[in-house]
Structure formats: structure tokens, C-alpha cells
Coordinates of C-alpha atoms and ligand atoms in Angstrom, one line a residue:
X1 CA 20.2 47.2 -37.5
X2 CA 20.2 50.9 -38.9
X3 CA 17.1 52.6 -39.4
X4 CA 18.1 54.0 -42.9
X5 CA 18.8 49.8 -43.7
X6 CA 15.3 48.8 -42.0
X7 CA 13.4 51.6 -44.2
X8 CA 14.7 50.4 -47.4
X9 CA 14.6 46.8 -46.1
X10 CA 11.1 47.3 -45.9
X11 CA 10.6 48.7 -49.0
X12 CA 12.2 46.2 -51.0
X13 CA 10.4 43.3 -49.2
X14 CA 7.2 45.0 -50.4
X15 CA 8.6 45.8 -53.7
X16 CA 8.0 49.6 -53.1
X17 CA 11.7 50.4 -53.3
X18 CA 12.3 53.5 -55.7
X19 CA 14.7 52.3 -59.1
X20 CA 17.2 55.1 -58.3
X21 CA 18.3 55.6 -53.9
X22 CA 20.9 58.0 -53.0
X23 CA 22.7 57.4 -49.9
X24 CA 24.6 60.2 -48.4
X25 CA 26.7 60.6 -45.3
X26 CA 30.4 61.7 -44.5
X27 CA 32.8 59.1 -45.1
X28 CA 33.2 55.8 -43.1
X29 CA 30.2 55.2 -41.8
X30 CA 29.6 52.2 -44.1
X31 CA 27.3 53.4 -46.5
X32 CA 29.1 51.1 -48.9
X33 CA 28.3 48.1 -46.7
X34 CA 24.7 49.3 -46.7
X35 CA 24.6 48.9 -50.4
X36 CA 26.0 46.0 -50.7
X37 CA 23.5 44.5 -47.9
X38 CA 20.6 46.3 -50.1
X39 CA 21.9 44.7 -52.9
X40 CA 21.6 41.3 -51.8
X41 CA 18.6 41.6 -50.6
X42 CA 17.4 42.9 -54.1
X43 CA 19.2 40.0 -55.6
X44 CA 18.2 36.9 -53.4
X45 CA 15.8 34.4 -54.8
X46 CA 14.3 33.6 -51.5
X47 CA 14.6 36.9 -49.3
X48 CA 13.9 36.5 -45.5
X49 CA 12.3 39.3 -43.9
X50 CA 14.8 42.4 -43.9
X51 CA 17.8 39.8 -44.8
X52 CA 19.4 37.8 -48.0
X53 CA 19.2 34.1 -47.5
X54 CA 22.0 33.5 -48.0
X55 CA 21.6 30.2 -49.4
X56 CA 20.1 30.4 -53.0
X57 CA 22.2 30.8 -56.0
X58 CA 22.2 34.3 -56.4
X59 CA 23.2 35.0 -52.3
X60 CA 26.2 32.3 -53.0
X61 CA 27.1 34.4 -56.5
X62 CA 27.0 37.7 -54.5
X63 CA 29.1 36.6 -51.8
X64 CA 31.2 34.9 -54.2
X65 CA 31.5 38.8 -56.2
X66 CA 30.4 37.3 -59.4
X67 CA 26.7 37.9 -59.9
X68 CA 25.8 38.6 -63.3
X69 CA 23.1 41.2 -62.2
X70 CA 25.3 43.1 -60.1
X71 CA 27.5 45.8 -61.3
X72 CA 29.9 48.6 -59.3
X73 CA 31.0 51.2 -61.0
X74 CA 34.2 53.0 -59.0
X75 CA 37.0 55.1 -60.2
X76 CA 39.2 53.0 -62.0
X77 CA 42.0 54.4 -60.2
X78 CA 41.9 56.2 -56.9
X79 CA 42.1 60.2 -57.3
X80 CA 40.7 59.9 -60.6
X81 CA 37.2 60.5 -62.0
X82 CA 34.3 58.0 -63.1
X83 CA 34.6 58.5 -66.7
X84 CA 31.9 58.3 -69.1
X85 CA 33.2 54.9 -71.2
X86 CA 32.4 53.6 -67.4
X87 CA 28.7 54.9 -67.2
X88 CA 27.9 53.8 -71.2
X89 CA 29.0 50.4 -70.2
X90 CA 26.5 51.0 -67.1
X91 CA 23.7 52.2 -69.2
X92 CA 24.2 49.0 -71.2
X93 CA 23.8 46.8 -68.2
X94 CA 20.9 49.0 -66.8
X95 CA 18.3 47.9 -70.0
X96 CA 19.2 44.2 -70.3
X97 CA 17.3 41.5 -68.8
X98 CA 18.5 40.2 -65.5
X99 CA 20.0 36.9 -65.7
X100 CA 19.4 35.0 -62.8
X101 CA 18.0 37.2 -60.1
X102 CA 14.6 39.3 -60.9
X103 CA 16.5 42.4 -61.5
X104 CA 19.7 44.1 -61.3
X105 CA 21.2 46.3 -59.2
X106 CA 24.0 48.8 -59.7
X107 CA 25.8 50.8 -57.1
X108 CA 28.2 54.1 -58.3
X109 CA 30.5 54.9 -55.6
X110 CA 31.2 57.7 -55.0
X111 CA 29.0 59.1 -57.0
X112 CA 30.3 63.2 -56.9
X113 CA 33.6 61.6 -59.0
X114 CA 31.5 61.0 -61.5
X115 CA 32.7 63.8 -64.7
X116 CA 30.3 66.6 -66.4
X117 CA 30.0 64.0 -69.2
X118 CA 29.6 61.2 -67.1
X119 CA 27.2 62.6 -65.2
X120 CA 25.4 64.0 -68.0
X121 CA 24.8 60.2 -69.8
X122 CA 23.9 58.9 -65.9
X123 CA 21.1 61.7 -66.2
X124 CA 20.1 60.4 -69.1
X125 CA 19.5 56.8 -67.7
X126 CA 17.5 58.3 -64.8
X127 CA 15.4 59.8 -66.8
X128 CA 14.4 56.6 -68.3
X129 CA 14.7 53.9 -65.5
X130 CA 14.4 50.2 -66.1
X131 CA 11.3 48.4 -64.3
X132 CA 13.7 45.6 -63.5
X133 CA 16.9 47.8 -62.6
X134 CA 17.6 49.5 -58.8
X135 CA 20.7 52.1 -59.5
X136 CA 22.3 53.1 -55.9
X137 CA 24.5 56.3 -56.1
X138 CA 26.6 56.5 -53.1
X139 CA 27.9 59.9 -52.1
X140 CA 30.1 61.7 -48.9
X141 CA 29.2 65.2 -50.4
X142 CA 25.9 64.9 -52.1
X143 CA 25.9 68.7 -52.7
X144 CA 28.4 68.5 -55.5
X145 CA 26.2 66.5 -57.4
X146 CA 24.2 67.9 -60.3
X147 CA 21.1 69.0 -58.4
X148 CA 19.4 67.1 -61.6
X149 CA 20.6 63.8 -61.0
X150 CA 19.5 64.5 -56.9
X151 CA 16.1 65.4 -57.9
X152 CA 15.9 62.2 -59.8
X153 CA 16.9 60.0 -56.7
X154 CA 15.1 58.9 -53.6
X155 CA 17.2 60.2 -51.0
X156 CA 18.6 58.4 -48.0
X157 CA 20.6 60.4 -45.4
X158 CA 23.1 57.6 -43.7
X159 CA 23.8 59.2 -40.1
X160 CA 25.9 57.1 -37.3
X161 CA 24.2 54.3 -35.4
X162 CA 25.6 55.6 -31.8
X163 CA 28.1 54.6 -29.4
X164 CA 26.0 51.5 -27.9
X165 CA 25.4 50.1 -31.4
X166 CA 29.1 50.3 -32.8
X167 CA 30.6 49.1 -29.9
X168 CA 28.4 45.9 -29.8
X169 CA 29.1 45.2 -33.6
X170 CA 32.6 46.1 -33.1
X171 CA 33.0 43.3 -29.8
X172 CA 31.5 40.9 -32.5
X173 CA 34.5 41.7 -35.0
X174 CA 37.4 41.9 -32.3
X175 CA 39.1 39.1 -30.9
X176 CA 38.3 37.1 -27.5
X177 CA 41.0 38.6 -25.7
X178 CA 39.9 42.6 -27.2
X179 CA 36.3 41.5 -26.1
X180 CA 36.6 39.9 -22.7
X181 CA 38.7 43.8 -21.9
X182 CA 35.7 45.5 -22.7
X183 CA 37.3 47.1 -25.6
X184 CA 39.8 48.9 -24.5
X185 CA 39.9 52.6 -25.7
X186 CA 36.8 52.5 -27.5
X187 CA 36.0 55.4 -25.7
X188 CA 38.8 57.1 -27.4
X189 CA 38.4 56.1 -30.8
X190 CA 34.6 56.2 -30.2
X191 CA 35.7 60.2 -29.7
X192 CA 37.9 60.8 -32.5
X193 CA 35.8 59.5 -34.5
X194 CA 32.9 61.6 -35.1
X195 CA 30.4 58.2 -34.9
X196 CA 31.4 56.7 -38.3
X197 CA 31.9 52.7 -37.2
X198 CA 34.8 52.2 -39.8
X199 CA 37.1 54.8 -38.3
X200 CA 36.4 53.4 -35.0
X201 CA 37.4 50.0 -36.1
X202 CA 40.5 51.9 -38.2
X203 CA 41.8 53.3 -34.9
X204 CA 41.0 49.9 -32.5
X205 CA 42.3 47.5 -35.8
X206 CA 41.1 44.2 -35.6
X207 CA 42.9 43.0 -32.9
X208 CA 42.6 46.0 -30.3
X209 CA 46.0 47.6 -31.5
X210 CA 45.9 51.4 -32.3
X211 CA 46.7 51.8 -35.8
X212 CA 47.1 54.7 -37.9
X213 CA 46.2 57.2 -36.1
X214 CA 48.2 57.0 -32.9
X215 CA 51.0 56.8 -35.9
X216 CA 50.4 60.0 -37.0
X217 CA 49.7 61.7 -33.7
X218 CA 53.3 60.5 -33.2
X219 CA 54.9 61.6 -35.7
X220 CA 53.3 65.5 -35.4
X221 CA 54.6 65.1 -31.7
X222 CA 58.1 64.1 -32.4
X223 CA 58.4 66.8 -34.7
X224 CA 56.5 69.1 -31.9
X225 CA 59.2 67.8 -29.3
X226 CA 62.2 68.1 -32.0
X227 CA 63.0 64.7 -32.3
X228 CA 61.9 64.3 -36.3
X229 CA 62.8 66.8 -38.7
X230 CA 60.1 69.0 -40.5
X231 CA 61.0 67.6 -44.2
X232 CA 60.9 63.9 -42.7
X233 CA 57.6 64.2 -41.4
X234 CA 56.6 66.4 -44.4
X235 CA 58.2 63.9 -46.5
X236 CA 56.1 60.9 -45.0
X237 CA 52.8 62.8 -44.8
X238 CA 53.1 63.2 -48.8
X239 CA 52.7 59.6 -49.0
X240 CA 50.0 59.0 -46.6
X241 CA 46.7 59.3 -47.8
X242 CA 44.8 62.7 -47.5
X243 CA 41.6 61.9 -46.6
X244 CA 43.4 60.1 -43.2
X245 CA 45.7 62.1 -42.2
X246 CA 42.9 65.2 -42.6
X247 CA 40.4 63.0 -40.9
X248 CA 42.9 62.2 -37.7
X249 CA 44.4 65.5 -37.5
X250 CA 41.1 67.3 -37.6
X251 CA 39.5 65.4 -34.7
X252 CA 43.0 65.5 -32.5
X253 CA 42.7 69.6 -32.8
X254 CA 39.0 68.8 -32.3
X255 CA 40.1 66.4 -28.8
X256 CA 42.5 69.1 -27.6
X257 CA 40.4 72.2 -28.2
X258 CA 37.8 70.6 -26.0
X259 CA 40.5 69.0 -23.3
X260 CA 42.2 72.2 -22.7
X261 CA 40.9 75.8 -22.9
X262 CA 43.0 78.6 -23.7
X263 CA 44.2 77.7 -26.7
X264 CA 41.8 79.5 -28.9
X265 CA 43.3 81.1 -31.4
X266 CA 46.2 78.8 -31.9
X267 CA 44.0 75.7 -32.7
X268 CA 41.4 78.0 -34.6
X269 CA 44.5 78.8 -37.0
X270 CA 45.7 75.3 -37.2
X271 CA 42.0 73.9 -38.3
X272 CA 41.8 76.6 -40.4
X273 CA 45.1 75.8 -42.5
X274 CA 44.0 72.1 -42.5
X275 CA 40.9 73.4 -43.9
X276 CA 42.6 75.0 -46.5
X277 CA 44.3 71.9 -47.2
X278 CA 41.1 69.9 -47.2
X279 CA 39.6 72.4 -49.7
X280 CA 42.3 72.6 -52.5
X281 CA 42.5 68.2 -52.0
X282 CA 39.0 68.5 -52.5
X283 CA 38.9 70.5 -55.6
X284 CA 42.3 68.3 -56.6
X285 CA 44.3 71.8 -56.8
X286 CA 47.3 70.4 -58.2
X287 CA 49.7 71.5 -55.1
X288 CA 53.5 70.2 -53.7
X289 CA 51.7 67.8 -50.6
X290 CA 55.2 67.9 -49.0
X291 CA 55.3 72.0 -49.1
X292 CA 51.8 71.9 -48.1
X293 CA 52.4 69.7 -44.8
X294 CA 55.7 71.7 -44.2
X295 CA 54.2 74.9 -44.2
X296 CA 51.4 73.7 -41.8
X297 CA 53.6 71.4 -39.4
X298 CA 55.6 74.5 -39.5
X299 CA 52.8 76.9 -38.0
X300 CA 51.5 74.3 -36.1
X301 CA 54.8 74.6 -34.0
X302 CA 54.9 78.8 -34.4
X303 CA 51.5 79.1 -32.5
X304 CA 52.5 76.6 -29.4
Ligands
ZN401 ZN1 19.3 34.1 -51.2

């Protein structure tokens, strides 16, 4: 079990749990899972130590996704912000009575998409928190949030469990055949993925087969080796998703820098630009994705 789940485990048990938790961390490393694990430990009519029942009516409603004390509030659409219709509705649920469990619990995820006037009624809320309500703001970049609404929240860094850990939940998820091979190239994945547990599964998939990533390492080397066109490639990167191809080809520079020496200054540029890229996504800097994944495919090839 995580220590960061234990703690607040712990607390809940003993009813000590603060009404408003922030849990922070880089993306995929399950913080969302944590939550919902939190959650139904908040929410079960018959908690076990550190566990949900799993039994009662409310642990059958959560795992059913229909518990009337239980809200998420998410971007309605991805890319775009929590709006503040989303976080009235929200403060609404925060001051009624819970229905069937003793209290409710919310979770906004990720919380940095909230907008300035979303974020601004949320702060109100905070400021007047419900005995009966726990609020769980999940965030990969808690230092874009207002530092007001951080102030207001017990905060909970979420940090990877280590190799050991991950690989023994994964051999639970994976297949007979995946498990009796030891999992093979875990210690790959395990590498490219900078500890969090979902992009280890990402890479592995479910049964052992190496998904995405190995997909796009391909594609950057057939357009290294001349097979694929630059616009092709550029063309099918501007309809993958960001965060993933970011997230893959930042750890292969990271892989190669540390295989082979030498190549200083030519991965040093190339992590640079796809910080660059990273940065204006970030900030949603209304760019041409297809020129932007030409131009650094492109270089990537110049500085071979
Ligand atoms: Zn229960």
C-alpha cells in the first residue's frame, strides 16, 4: 500500500481527516485511483481498517458509479477548462445533507483547469467548509494553482511507490502467460517511465504487448532512417495526444542521453525544443501541432 494512502487511511479511520486534501504529483502515477480509494473509504457504512468493505450499500453504489454523495467534477471536454456553472453546481452539493453515507465527498480533477472564476467561487467554499463534506482537489502542477486555494488545503505530495511495488501490482493485472515470464521488459518500461505505475502498464498493456510508445519510437525512426515522410509523421503526431507523445519522447532522449555519451549538445537541443513544445501546450498557445512536430522532427534529424 502507498504511504501517502496509509496516512490518510489512518486519518479517516480516526475521523481526523482534514475537509479539503490536495494530492499533487506528475501525471500517471494514479493519484486519481488514490482518490477514488479515499473516497470509498469515506463513504462505506462499515469501513475495515484502511479498506472499503465493500459490501454495504454505499461500497456496492460506489463501485456501481452512482452514489448520491459522491460527485467528480472534470473538464467537460478534454483541453478545456472547469468552468464555474461546474463548481456552483459543486458548491450546491458541498452544503446538503448526505444521503446515504455520513458525508460526501467530492474530488476536482485536475484541479489547475479550473478558470479565474471558477477558482475564485471554489475559494469561496473553502473558506466555509461543510462538517459533513471532504473536497479532494487533484493536481499534476499544484504551483499553478491560486496559492489561496493551496493554503486552504492539507497537502499530500503523491510520489512513485518503486520498482518492487509496481511490478508486483502490475504481475497481479497481467495475464498468466505475462506473469509466469517475469514480465518481460518491465525493466524497460519501468525505465521510461520515470516510476509513475500507469505509464508502466501504458507501455507493457495488459497483456505484455508494447503499446504506444514503441509506436511512436517507430515512427520518429522511420522518418530518422527515410522511410516515412516528415509531413506523414508530422501529420500523425497532430493527432496523437500531447501529453503522450511529450511524455515518451522526453524519456527516449532521456534513455539515449544516458546509453550513449557524446551526444551532448544534439540531445540538449532536441529536449530543449520539446520543451518549448511542452510549454506553449501547457499554456494552450494556440499553435499549427503539425508545423510544430515538422519543425522539430526536422532538427531532430539536422543534429544526427
Ligand atoms: Zn462498505
Amino acid at each position: 500500500m502507498l504511504p501517502v494512502l496509509r496516512q490518510l487511511g489512518e486519518q479517516a479511520t480516526q475521523d481526523h481527516l482534514p475537509s479539503a486534501l490536495l494530492l499533487s504529483g506528475p501525471r500517471h502515477l494514479g493519484k486519481r485511483q488514490l482518490a477514488e480509494q479515499l473516497r470509498q473509504i469515506l463513504l462505506c457504512q462499515n469501513p475495515k481498517v484502511l479498506n472499503a468493505c465493500g459490501e454495504c450499500k454505499s461500497c456496492l453504489l460506489s463501485q456501481g458509479g452512482a452514489h448520491p454523495d459522491s460527485l467528480t467534477v472534470e473538464p467537460e471536454e478534454a483541453g478545456k477548462p472547469i468552468k464555474i456553472d461546474q463548481i456552483r453546481r459543486l458548491s450546491e452539493f458541498v452544503y446538503a445533507r448526505p444521503q446515504i453515507a455520513q458525508r460526501r465527498v467530492l474530488i476536482i480533477n485536475p484541479a489547475e483547469e479550473m478558470n479565474l472564476n471558477a477558482a475564485n467561487a471554489l475559494l469561496k467554499t473553502l473558506e466555509e467548509p461543510a462538517a459533513t463534506t471532504y473536497l479532494i482537489l487533484l493536481s499534476h502542477r499544484p504551483a499553478s494553482l491560486l496559492p489561496t486555494i493551496r493554503s486552504r488545503c492539507a497537502q499530500f505530495p503523491v510520489g512513485s511507490p518503486g520498482a518492487a511495488v509496481v511490478r508486483e501490482w502490475l504481475s497481479q493485472l497481467q495475464s498468466g502467460t505475462a506473469r509466469e515470464a517475469g514480465l518481460p521488459g518491465f525493466e524497460k518500461a519501468w525505465q521510461v517511465s520515470f516510476g509513475a505505475p500507469l505509464r508502466v502498464l501504458e507501455y507493457l498493456g495488459e497483456e505484455g504487448n508494447h503499446s504506444a510508445y514503441d509506436e511512436i519510437i517507430g515512427e520518429w525512426e522511420s522518418y530518422l532512417s527515410g522511410k516515412a515522410d516528415l509531413f506523414s509523421i508530422a501529420d500523425l503526431w497532430s493527432n496523437r495526444d500531447t501529453d503522450e507523445l511529450l511524455t515518451t519522447l522526453i524519456a527516449e532522449i532521456h534513455q539515449r542521453a544516458t546509453r550513449d555519451e557524446g551526444t551532448g549538445q544534439n540531445v540538449i537541443g532536441s529536449y530543449q525544443r520539446l520543451m518549448e513544445i511542452a510549454r506553449n501546450h501547457r499554456e494552450k498557445r494556440n499553435l499549427n501541432p503539425s508545423l510544430q512536430w515538422e519543425h522539430w522532427l526536422m532538427k531532430s534529424r539536422e543534429s544526427r
